Short mmCIF file of C-alpha atoms in Angstrom, two decimals:
data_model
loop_
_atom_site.label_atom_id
_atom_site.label_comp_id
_atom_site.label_asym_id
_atom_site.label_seq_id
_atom_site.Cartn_x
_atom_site.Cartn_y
_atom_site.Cartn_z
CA UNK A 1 -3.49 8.76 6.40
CA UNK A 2 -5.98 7.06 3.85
CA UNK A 3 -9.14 5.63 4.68
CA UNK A 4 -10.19 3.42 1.54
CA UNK A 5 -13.37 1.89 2.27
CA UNK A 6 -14.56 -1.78 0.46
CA UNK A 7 -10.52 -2.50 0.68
CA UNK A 8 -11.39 -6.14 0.43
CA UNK A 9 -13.13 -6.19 -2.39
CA UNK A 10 -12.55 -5.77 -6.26
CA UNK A 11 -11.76 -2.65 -6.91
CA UNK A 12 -11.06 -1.06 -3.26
CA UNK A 13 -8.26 -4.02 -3.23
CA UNK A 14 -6.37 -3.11 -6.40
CA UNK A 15 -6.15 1.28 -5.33
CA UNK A 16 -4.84 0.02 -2.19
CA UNK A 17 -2.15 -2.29 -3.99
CA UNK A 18 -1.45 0.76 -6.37
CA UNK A 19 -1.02 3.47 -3.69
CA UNK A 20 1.28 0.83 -1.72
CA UNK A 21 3.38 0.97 -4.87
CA UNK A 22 3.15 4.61 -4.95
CA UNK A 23 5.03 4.20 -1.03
CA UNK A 24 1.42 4.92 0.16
CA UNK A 25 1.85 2.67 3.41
CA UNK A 26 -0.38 4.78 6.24
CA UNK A 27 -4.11 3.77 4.81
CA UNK A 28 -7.00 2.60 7.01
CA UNK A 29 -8.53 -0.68 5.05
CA UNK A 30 -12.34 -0.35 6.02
CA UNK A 31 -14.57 -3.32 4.78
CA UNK A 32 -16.78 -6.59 6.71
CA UNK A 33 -13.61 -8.91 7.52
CA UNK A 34 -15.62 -11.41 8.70
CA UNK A 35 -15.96 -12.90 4.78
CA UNK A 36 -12.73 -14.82 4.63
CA UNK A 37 -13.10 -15.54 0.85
CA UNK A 38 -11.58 -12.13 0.10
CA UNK A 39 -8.70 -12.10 2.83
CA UNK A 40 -6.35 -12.94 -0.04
CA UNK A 41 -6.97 -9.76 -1.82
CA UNK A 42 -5.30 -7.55 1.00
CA UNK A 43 -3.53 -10.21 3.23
CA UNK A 44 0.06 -8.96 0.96
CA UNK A 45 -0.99 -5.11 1.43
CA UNK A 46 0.69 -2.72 3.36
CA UNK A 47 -1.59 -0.95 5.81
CA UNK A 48 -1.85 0.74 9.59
CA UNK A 49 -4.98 -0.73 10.40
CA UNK A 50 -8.20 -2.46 9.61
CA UNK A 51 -11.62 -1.23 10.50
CA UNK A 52 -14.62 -3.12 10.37
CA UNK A 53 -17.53 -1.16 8.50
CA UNK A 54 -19.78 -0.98 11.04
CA UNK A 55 -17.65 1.01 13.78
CA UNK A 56 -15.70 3.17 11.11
CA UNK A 57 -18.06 6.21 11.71
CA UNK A 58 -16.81 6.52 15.46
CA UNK A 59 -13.45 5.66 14.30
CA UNK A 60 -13.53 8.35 12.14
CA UNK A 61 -14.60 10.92 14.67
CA UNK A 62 -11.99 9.65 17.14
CA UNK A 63 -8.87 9.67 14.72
CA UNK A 64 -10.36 12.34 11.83
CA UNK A 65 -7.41 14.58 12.66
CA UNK A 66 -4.92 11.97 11.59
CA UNK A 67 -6.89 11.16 7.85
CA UNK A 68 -6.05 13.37 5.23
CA UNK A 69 -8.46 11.88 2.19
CA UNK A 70 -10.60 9.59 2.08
CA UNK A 71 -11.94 6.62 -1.09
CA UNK A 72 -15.20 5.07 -0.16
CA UNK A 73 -15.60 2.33 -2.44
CA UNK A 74 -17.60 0.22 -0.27
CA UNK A 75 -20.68 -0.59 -1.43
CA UNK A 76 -23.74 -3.27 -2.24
CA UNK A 77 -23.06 -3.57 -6.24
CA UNK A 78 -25.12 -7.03 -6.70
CA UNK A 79 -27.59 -5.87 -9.81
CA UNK A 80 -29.92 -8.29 -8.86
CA UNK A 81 -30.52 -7.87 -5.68
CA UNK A 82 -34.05 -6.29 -4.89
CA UNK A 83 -34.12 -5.29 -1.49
CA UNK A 84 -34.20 -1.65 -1.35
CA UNK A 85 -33.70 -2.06 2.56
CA UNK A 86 -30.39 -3.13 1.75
CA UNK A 87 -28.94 -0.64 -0.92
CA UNK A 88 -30.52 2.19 1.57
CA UNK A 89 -28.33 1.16 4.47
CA UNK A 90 -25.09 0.35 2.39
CA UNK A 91 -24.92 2.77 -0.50
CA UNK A 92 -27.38 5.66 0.25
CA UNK A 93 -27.35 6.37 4.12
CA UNK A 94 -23.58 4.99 4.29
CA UNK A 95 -22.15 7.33 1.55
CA UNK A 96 -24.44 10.23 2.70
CA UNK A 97 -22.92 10.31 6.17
CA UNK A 98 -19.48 9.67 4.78
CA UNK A 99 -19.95 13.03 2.67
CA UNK A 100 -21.89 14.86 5.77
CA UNK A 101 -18.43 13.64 7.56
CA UNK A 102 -15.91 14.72 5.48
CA UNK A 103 -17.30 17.91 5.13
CA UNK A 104 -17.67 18.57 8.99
CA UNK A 105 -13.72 17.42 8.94
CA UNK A 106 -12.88 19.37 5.92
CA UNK A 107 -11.35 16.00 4.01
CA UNK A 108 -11.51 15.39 0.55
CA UNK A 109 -13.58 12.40 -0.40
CA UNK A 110 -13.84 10.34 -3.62
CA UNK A 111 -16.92 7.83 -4.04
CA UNK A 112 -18.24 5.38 -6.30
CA UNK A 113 -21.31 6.24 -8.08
CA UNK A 114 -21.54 4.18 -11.60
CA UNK A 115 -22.89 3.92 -15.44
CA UNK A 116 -25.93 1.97 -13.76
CA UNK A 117 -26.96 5.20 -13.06
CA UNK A 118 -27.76 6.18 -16.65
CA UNK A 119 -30.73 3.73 -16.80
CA UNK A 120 -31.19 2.73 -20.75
CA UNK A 121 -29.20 5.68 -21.67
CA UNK A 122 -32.01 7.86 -23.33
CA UNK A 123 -30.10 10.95 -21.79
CA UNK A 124 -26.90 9.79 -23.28
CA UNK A 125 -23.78 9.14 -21.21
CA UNK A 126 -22.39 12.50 -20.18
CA UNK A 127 -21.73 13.56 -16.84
CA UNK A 128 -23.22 16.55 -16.55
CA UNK A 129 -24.98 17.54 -13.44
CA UNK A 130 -28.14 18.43 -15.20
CA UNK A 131 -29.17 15.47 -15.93
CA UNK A 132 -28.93 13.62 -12.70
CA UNK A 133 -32.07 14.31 -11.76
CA UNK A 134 -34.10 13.39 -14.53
CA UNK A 135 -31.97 9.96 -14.91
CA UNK A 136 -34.24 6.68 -14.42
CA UNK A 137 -31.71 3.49 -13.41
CA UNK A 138 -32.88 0.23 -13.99
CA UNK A 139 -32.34 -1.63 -11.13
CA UNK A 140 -32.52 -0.66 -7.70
CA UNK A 141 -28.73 -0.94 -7.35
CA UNK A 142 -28.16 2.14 -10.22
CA UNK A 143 -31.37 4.15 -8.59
CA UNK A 144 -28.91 3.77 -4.73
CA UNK A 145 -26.44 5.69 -6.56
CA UNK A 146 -28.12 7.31 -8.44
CA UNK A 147 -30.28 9.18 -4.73
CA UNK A 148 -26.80 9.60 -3.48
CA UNK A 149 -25.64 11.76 -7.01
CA UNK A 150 -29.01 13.95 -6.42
CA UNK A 151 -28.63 14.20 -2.51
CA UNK A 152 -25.03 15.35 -2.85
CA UNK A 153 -25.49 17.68 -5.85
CA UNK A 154 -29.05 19.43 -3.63
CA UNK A 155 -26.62 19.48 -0.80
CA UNK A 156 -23.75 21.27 -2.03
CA UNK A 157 -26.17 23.63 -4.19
CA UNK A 158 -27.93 24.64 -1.14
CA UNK A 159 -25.65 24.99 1.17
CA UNK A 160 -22.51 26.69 1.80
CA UNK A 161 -19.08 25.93 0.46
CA UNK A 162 -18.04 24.77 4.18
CA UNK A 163 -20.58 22.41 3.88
CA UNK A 164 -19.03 20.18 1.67
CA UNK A 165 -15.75 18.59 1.51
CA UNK A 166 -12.66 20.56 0.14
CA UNK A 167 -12.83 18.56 -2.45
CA UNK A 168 -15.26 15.90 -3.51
CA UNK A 169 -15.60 13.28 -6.56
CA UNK A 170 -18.60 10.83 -7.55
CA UNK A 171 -16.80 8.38 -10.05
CA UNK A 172 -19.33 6.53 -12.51
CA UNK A 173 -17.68 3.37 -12.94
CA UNK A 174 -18.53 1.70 -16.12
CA UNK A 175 -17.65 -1.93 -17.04
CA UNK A 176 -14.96 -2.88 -14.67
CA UNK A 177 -12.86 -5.75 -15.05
CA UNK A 178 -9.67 -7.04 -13.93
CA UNK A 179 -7.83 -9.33 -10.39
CA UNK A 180 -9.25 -9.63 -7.58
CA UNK A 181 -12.97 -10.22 -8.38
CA UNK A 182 -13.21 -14.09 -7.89
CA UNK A 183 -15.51 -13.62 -4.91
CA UNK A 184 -18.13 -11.56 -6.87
CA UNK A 185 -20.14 -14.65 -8.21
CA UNK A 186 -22.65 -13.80 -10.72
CA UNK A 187 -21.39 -10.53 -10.69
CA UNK A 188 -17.84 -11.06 -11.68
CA UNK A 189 -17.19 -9.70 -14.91
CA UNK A 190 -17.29 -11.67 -18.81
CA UNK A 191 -13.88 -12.39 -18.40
CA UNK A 192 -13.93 -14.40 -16.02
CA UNK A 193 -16.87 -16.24 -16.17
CA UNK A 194 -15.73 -16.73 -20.40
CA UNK A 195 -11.79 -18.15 -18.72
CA UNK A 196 -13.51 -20.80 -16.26
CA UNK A 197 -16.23 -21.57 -18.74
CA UNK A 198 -13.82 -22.62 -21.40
CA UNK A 199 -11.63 -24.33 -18.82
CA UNK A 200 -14.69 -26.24 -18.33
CA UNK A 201 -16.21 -26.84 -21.67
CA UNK A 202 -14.15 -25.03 -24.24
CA UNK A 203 -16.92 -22.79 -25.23
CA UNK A 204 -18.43 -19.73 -24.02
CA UNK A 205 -22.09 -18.97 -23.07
CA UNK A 206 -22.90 -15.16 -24.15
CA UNK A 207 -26.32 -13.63 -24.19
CA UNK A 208 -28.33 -13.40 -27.05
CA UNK A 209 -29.96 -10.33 -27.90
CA UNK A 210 -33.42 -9.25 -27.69
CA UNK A 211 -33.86 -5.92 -29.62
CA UNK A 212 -33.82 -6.68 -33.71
CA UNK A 213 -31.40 -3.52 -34.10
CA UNK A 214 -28.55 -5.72 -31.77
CA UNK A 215 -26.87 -8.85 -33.09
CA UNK A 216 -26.63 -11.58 -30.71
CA UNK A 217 -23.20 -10.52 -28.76
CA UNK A 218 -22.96 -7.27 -29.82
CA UNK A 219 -23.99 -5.39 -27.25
CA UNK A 220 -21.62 -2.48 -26.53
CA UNK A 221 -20.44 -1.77 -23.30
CA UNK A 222 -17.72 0.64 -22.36
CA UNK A 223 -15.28 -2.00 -20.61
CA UNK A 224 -12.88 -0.13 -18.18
CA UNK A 225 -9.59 -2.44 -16.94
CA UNK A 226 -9.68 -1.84 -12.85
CA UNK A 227 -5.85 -0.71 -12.99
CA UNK A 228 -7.32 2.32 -15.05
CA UNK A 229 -9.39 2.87 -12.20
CA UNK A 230 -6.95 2.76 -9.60
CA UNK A 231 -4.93 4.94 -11.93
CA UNK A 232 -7.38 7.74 -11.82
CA UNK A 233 -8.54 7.98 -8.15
CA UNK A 234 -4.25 8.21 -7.56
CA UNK A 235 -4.51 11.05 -9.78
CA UNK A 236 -6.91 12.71 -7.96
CA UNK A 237 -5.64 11.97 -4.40
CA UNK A 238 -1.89 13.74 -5.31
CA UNK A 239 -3.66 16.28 -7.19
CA UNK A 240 -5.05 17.50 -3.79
CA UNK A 241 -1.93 16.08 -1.46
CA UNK A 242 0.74 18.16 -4.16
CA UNK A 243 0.69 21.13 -2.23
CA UNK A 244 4.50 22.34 -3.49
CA UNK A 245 3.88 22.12 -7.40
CA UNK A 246 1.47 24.57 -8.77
CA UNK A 247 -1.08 22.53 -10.89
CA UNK A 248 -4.61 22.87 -11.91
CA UNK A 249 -6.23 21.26 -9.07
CA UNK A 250 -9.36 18.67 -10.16
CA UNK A 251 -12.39 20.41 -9.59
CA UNK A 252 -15.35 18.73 -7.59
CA UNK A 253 -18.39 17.10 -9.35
CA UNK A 254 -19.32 13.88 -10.73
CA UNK A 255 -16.84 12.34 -13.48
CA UNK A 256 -17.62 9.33 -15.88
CA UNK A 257 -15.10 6.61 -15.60
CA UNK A 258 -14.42 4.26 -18.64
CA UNK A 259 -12.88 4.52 -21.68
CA UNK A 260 -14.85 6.28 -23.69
CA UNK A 261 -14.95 3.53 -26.19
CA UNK A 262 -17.98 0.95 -26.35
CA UNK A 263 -16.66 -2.41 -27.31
CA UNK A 264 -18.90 -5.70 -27.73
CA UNK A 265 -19.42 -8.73 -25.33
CA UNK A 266 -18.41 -11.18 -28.75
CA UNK A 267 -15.17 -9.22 -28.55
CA UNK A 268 -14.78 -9.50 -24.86
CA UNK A 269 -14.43 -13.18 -25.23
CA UNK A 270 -12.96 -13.71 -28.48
CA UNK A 271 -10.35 -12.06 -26.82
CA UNK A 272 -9.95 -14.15 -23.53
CA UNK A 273 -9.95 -17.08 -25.77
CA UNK A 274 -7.12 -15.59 -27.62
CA UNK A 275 -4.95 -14.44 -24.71
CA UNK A 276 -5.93 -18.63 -23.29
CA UNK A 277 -4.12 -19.21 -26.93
CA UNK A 278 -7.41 -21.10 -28.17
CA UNK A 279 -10.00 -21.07 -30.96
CA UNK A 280 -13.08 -19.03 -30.67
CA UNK A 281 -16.07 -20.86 -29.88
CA UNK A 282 -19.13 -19.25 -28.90
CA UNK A 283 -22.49 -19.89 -27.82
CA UNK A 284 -25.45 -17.60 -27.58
CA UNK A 285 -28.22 -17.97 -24.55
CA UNK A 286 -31.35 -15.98 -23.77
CA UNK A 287 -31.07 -13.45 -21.11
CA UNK A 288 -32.85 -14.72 -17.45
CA UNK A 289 -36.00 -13.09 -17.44
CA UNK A 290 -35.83 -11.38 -14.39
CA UNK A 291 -33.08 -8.97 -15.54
CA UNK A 292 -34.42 -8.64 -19.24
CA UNK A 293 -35.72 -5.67 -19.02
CA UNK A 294 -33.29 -4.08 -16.82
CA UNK A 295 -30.36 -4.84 -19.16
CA UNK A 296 -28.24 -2.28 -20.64
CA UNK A 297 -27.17 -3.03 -24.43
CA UNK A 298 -25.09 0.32 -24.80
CA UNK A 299 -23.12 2.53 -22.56
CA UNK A 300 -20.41 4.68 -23.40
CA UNK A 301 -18.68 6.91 -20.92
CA UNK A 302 -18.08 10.49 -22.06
CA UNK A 303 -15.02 11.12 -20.65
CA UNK A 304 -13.93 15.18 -21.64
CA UNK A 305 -14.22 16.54 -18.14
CA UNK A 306 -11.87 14.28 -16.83
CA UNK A 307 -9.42 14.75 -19.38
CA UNK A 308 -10.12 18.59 -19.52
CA UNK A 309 -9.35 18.12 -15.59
CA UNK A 310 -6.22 17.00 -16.19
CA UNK A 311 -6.06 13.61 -16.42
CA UNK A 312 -4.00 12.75 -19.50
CA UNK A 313 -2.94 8.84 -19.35
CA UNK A 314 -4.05 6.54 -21.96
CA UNK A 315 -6.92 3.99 -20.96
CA UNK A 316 -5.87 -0.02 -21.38
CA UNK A 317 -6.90 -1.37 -24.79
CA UNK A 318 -9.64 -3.82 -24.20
CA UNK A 319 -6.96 -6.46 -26.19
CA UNK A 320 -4.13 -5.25 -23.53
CA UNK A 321 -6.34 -5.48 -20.23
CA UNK A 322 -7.65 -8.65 -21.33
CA UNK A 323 -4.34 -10.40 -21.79
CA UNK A 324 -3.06 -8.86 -18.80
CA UNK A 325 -5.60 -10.45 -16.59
CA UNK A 326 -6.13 -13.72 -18.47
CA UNK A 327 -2.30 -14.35 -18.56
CA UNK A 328 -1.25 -12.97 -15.77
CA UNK A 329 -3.78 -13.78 -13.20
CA UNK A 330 -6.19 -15.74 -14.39
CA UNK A 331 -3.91 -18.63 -15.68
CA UNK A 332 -1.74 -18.28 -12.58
CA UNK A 333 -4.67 -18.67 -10.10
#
């Protein structure tokens, strides 16, 4: 079996639909089912069972035997939420007991860690373990996954190899975009605030910039399509289940997860309007001055250790993965 945790949501939603086409049908779906809003993202899944989030841990010592990896993509990912109380319960204490878990069980584990980690980027973008530690996020959201990077990298460095999972990996999601976000509110992605803002007006509202050495919409973010995504963590969960074909297994650490190619905001929705088949029009506001000055205006994910571990699909254009999701979601509700 599979546990995937945060199955309800965005991106937990969209690995479980691609490991069901994969003939993946024995995964757990662990999220808070009590939200109703997202029941349409997994109500046409195939699963065994759903667990709510708050008795997985003693479902998981009852039925460990039976799970053979485990995705924890559940997580608090609102940027502008404040309440550290909050991201310490649901990202740092949550994942760190997943990982303590695992390892006691011996089961491999993938996590979500993300770019918000990288703070303003004066380290760069590359996912060496080095620079964890000296890595300042700007929000409290990035500095949540940011503790559980360091606490996991201490832990496996000063303990034993039994320790730790067979096999771990912290993903650092960039930009992710793509079905199945609608109930993410201000934190939906461009996309899909641009396709219901110029259903409603026929413009878009993009943010200005701030810094004289940005134009107003070009800020470059490394926008990752969440199909990529689910592409990747199947990658790694057969690289580890493929115990009949000899190949280079994925070794465990922290890997970047985007393209590897910053794109701008301006070209974000130039191209929604485009796949929408309508003329460009574009309007810049100031950024809300309580996320000013946490607001990244670069990121781009260096992505050789992923491809040096194997992983040798091309990433979705930002053109493609936009027309994809305008056309064939977005306009088809």
């Amino acid at each position: 079996m599979i546990v995937i945790t945060g199955a309800a949501g965005f991106i937990g939603s969209v690995v479980t639909a691609e490991l069901n086409q994969k003939g993946y049908n024995d995964l757990i779906l662990v999220d808070d089912f009590s939200k109703k809003e997202k029941e349409r993202n997994y109500i046409d899944l195939k699963y065994k069972t759903l667990v709510d989030r708050n008795v997985f841990f003693d479902w998981f010592k009852e039925n460990h035997e039976e799970v053979d990896f485990v995705v924890h993509l559940g997580a608090r990912t609102d940027t502008t939420e404040f309440d550290w109380d909050v991201f310490q319960k649901l990202n740092v204490d949550y994942t760190e007991t997943m990982f303590s878990l695992c390892a006691e069980y011996q089961i491999p584990l993938v996590y979500a860690s993300s770019a918000a980690t990288y703070g303003n980027g004066e380290l760069g973008y590359d996912d060496s373990h080095d620079i964890v530690e000296k890595l300042q996020p700007l929000n409290p959201y990035g500095r949540s996954k940011n503790e559980v990077d360091k606490w996991i990298l201490k832990h496996v460095e000063t303990q034993n190899a039994a320790s730790e999972p067979p096999f771990w990996a912290g993903l650092k999601f960039f930009n992710v975009y793509g079905p199945n976000e609608y109930h993410k509110g201000r934190m939906a992605s461009v996309i899909f605030h641009s396709f219901n803002q110029i259903n409603a007006t026929g413009k878009v509202k993009l943010f200005r910039s701030h810094r004289p050495d940005f134009k107003d919409g070009q800020q470059l973010r490394d926008f990752i399509y969440v199909k990529d995504i689910a592409s990747v963590i199947c990658f790694m969960i057969e690289r580890h289940r493929d115990t009949e074909t000899p190949r280079r297994q994925v070794k465990s650490g922290l890997y970047n997860l985007g393209t590897g190619k910053a794109r701008s905001f301006y070209d974000l929705a130039a191209n929604t309007f485009k796949a929408m088949g309508k003329e460009v029009n574009i309007e810049f506001i100031d950024i809300p001055e309580d996320i000013r000055d946490k607001y990244q205006y670069f990121t781009e994910a260096n992505m050789t250790k992923l491809r040096e571990a194997g992983y040798d699909k091309e990433f979705t254009s930002l053109e493609d993965g936009v027309a994809d999701y305008v056309k064939n979601y977005l306009m088809r509700n």
